[in-house]
XYZ file of C-alpha atoms in Angstrom:
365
model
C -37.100 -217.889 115.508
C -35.302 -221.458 115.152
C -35.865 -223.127 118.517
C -33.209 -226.117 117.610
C -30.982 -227.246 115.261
C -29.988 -230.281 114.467
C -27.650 -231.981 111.780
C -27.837 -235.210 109.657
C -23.789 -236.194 109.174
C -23.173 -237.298 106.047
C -19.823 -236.047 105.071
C -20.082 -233.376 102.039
C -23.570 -233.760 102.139
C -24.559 -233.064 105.323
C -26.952 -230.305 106.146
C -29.137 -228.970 108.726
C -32.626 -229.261 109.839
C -33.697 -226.136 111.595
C -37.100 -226.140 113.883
C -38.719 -223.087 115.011
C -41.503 -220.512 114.676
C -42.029 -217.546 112.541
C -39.463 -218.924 110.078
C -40.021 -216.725 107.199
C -37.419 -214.038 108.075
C -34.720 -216.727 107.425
C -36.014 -218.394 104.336
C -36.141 -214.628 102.777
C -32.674 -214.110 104.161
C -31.468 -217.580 102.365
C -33.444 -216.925 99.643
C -31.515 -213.330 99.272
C -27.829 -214.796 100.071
C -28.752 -217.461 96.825
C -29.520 -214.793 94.947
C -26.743 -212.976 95.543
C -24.334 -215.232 94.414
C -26.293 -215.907 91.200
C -28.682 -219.176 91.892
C -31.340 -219.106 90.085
C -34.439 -220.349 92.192
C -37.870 -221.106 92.239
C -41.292 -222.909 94.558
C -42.888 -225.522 93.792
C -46.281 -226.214 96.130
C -49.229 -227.750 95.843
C -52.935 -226.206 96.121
C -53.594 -226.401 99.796
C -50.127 -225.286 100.839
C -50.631 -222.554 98.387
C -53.563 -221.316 99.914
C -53.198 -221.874 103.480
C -49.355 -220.340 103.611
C -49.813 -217.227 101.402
C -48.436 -214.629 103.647
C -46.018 -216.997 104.774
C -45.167 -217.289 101.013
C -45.243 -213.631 99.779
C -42.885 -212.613 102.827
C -40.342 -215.623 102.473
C -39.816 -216.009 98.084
C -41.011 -212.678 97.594
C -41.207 -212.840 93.907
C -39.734 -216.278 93.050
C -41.340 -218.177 90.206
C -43.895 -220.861 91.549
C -45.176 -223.734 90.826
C -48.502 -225.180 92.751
C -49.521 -228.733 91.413
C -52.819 -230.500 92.423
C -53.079 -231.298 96.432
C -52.597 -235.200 97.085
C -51.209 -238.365 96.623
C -51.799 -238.810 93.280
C -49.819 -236.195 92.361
C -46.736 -238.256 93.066
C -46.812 -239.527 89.528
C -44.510 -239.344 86.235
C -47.563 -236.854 84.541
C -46.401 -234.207 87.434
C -42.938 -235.372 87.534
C -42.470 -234.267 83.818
C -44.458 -230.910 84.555
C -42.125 -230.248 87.621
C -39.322 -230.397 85.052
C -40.330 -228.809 82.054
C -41.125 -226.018 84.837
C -37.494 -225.993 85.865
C -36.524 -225.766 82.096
C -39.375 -222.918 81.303
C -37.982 -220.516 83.979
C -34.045 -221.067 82.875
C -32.143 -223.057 86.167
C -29.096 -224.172 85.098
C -26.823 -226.439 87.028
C -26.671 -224.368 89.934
C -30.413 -224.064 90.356
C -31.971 -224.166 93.184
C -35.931 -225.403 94.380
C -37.485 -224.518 97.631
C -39.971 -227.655 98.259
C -42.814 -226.206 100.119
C -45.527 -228.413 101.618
C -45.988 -232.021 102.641
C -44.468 -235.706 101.992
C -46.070 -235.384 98.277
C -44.737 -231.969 97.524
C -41.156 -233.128 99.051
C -40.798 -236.319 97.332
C -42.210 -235.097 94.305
C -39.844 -231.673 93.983
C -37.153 -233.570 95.467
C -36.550 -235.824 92.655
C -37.561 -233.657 90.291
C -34.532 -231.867 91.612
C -32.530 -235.050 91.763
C -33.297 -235.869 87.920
C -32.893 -231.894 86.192
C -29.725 -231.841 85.002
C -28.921 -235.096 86.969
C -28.946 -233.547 90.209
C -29.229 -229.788 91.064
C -30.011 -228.511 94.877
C -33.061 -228.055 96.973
C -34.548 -226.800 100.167
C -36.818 -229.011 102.239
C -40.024 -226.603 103.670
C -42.209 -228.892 105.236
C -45.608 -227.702 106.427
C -46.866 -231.183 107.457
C -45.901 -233.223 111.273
C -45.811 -236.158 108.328
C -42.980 -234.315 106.402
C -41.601 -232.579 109.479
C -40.693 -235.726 111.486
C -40.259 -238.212 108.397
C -39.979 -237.384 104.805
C -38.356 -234.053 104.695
C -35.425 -235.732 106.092
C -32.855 -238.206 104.987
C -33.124 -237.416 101.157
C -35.950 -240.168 100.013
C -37.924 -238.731 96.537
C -39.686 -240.491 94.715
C -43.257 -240.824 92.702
C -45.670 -243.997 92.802
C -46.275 -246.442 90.301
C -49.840 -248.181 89.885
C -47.993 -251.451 91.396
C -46.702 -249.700 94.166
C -45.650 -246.768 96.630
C -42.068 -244.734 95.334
C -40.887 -247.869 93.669
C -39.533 -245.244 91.292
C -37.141 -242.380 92.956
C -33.359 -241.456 94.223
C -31.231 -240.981 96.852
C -30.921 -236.574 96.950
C -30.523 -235.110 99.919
C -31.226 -231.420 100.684
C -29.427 -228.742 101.066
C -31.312 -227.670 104.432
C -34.865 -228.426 106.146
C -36.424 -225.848 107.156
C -39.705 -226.819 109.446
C -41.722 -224.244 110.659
C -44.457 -225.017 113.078
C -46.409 -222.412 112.688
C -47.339 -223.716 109.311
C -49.330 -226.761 110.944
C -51.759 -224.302 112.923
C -53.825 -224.146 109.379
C -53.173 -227.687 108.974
C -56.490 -230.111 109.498
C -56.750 -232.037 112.554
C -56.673 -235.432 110.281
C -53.457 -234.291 108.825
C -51.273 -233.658 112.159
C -52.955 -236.616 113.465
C -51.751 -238.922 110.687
C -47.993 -237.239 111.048
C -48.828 -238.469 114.896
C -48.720 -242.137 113.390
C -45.275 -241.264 112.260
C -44.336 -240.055 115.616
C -45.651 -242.690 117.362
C -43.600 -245.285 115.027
C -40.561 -243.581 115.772
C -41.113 -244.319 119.757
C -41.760 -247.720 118.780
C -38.859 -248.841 117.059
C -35.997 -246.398 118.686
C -37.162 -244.651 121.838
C -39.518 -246.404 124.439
C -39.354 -243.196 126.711
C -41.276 -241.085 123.856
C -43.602 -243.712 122.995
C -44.356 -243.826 127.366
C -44.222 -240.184 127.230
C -47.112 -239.938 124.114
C -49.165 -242.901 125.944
C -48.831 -240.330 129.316
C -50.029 -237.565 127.828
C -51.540 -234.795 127.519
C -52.779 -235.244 123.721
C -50.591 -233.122 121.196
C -51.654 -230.618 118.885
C -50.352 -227.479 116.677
C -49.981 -224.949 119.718
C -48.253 -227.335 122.084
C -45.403 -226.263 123.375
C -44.044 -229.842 124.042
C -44.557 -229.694 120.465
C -41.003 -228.328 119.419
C -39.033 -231.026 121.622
C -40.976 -234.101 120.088
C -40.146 -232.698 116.641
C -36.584 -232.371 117.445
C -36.485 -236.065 119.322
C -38.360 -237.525 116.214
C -35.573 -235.630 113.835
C -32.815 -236.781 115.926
C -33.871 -240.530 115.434
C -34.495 -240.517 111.437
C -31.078 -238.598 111.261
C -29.055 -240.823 113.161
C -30.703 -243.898 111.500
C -29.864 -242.585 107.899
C -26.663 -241.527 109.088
C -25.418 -244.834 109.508
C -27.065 -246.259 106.545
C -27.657 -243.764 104.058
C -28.843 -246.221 101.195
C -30.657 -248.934 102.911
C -27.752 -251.379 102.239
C -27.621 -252.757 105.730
C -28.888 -256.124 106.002
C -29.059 -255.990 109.883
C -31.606 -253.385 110.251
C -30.242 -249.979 110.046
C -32.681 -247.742 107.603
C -34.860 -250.348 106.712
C -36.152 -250.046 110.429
C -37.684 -246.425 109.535
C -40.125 -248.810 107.556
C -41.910 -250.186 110.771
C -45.776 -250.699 109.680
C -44.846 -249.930 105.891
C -44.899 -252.922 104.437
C -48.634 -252.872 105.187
C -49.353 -249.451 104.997
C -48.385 -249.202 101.409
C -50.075 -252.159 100.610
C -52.991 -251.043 101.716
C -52.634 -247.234 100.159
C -52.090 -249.308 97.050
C -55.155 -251.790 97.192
C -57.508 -249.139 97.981
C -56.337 -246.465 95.842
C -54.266 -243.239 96.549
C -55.670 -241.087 98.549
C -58.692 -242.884 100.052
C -56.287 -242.894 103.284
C -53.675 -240.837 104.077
C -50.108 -242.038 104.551
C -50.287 -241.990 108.032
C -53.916 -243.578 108.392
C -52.348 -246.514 106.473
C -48.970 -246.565 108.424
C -51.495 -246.700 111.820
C -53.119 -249.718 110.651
C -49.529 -251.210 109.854
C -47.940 -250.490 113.586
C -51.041 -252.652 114.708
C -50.324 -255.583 112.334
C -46.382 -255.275 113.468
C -47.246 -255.332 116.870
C -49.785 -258.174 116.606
C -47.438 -260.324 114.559
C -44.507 -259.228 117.009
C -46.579 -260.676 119.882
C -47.152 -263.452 117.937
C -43.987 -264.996 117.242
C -43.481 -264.134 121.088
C -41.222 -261.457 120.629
C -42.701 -258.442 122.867
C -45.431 -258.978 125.417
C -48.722 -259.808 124.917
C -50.109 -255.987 126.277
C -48.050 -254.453 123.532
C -50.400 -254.194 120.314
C -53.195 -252.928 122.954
C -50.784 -250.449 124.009
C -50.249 -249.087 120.697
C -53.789 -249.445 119.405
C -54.843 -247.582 122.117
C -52.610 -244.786 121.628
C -53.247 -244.100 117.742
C -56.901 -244.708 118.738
C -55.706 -241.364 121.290
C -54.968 -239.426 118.045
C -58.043 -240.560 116.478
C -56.104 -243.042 113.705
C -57.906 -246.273 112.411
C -56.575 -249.744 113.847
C -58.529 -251.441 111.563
C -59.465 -250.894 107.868
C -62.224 -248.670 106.691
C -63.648 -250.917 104.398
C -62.856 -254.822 103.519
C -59.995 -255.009 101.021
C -59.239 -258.258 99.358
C -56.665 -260.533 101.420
C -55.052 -261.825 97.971
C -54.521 -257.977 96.745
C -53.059 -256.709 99.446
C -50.321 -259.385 100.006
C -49.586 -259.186 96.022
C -49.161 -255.613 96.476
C -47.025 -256.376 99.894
C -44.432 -258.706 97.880
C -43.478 -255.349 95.831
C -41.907 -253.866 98.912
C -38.738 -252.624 98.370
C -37.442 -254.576 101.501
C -37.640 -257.516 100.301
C -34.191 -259.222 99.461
C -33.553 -262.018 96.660
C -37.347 -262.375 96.483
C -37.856 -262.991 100.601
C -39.731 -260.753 102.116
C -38.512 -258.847 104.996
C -41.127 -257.250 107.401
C -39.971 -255.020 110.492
C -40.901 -256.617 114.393
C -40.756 -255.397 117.627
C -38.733 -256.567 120.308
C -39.648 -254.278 123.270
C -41.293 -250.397 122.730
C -38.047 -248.565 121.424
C -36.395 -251.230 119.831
C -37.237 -252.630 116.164
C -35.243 -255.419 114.377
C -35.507 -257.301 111.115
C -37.390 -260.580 110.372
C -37.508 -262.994 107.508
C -38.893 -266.253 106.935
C -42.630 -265.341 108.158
C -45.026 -267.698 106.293
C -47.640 -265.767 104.029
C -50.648 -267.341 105.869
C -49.860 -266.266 108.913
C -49.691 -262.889 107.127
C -53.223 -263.644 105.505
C -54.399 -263.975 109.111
C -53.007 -260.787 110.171
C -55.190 -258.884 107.011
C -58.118 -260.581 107.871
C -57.834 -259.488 111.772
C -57.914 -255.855 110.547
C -61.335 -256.389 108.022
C -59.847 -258.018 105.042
C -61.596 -260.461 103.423
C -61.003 -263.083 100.885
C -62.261 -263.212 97.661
């Protein structure tokens, strides 16, 4: 049953992002209508998708050919990049091919731009069974893989054809999972709507089953969509998309420095929100209460404000000058001017960036 529909307006490639429950009836009936006309198709998944959504699976693709790759962030690499591929070739798509995405940011990215690269460019399906992917990487057509030096410094521009996201996939998901797609939902309030980020500080605390659930999707979709909307590319120099990268610039430093996969995305993005906010209160650009504020919420959903164990100062703001914000070698980091409104900053000295890593437990070396 689709609950709401919303649509990301980008001329011919525009498409639709469908939320609901019980979804599988209308994947099997797109899956059918693409067959019907002669698309060849296939699934590609990863391990824990694989084995948490079999029914789901078996009554949506039916007998599609599938592909399930290892479960993580390491998988976002050129070794399963060139599997994904040879996996399109092996089971014959041709230019009007077709691949059905199913599982989290990894899975997404990953199948995306394999997608984006076979036959430079053939379609796909976004299936997200994450709140992560749901909210934030399933939409607005970022795929990519990671290099050692950094986070999907490596990827295209390919937007789906449609999102699907079902939430009755996340009731199998683990509690540290939704949580860290909380982070993601909880960045979105910050930089575009100071009524959710009130309403998510009110309460009560969200999980799978809520049915506030659905609406908080859709709110978080709406945002990301009208944000890529008006700057597809990241071209703006005033903001636009680059604001969907509030807390990133840290966050993938700090996947990088400790290794992919010691936190997840949305662990490290946590930790990033409370840097912004610190170094917005800083420079005196939000009030002083703010980074408590937002500590205190991701602390709500159980997300670190601080990091696990001490990372080296020197490696992390190395690995925070590869950011793909930065302009003409500057780097660009994303403030806060009030909850719901985000802007762009330049010019911030690297030692008072130093400070900021060694507030959250880095240390220098």
């Amino acid at each position: 049953m689709i609950l709401e529909t919303l649509d990301v307006s980008l001329g011919e490639r525009s498409y639709p992002i469908h939320i609901g429950r019980c979804l599988e009836e209308r994947l099997e009936e797109q899956v059918q209508a693409d067959l019907a006309v002669g698309h060849r198709l296939v699934v590609i998944t990863d391990s824990n998708t694989a084995a948490a959504q079999r029914t789901f699976m078996r009554k949506a693709f039916r007998s599609l050919p599938v592909l399930v790759l290892p479960a993580g962030e390491p998988t976002k690499s050129f070794k399963h990049l060139e599997r994904c591929c040879n996996f399109l070739a092996e089971t014959r798509l041709d230019r009007g091919g077709r691949v059905f995405a199913l599982g989290g940011g990894v899975v997404g990215d990953l199948a995306g731009f394999a997608a984006a690269s076979y036959f430079r460019g053939i379609g796909f399906y976004q299936i997200p069974t994450t709140l992560l992917a749901m909210v934030d990487s399933s939409v607005g057509g970022k795929t990519g893989i990671n290099l050692q030096a950094g986070k999907n410094l490596v990827g295209a521009f390919h937007q789906p054809l449609v999102v699907y996201a079902d939430l009755d996939t996340l009731v199998t998901l683990p509690e540290r999972e939704f949580n860290a797609g909380m982070a993601e939902i909880i960045k979105h309030g910050l930089l575009a709507d100071g009524d959710l980020f009130r309403q998510l500080e009110a309460g009560p605390r969200l999980h799978a089953s809520s049915n506030e659930l659905a609406g908080v999707v859709g709110r978080n979709c709406l945002i990301k969509a009208g944000v890529v909307a008006a700057d597809e590319r990241e071209e703006s120099r005033l903001g636009g998309r680059a604001l969907l990268n509030l807390g990133h610039t840290f966050g993938h430093a700090i996947e990088a420095v400790s290794g992919y996969g010691t936190y997840l995305h949305g662990e490290a993005v946590a930790i990033g929100l409370v840097m912004a906010a610190r170094l917005s209160a800083q420079l005196g650009k939000v009030d002083a209460n703010l980074p408590g504020r937002v500590e205190a919420l991701l602390e709500a959903y159980d997300l670190p404000v601080s990091l696990k164990k001490p990372l080296g100062v020197e490696a992390l703001l190395t690995a925070a000058r590869k950011d793909k914000k930065a302009r003409s070698g500057r780097m660009r980091y994303i403030l806060l001017e009030e909850a719901g409104k985000a802007v762009v900053a330049e010019g911030i000295h690297e030692t008072r960036v130093a400070g900021l890593w060694e507030q959250v437990g880095a240390v220098r070396r």
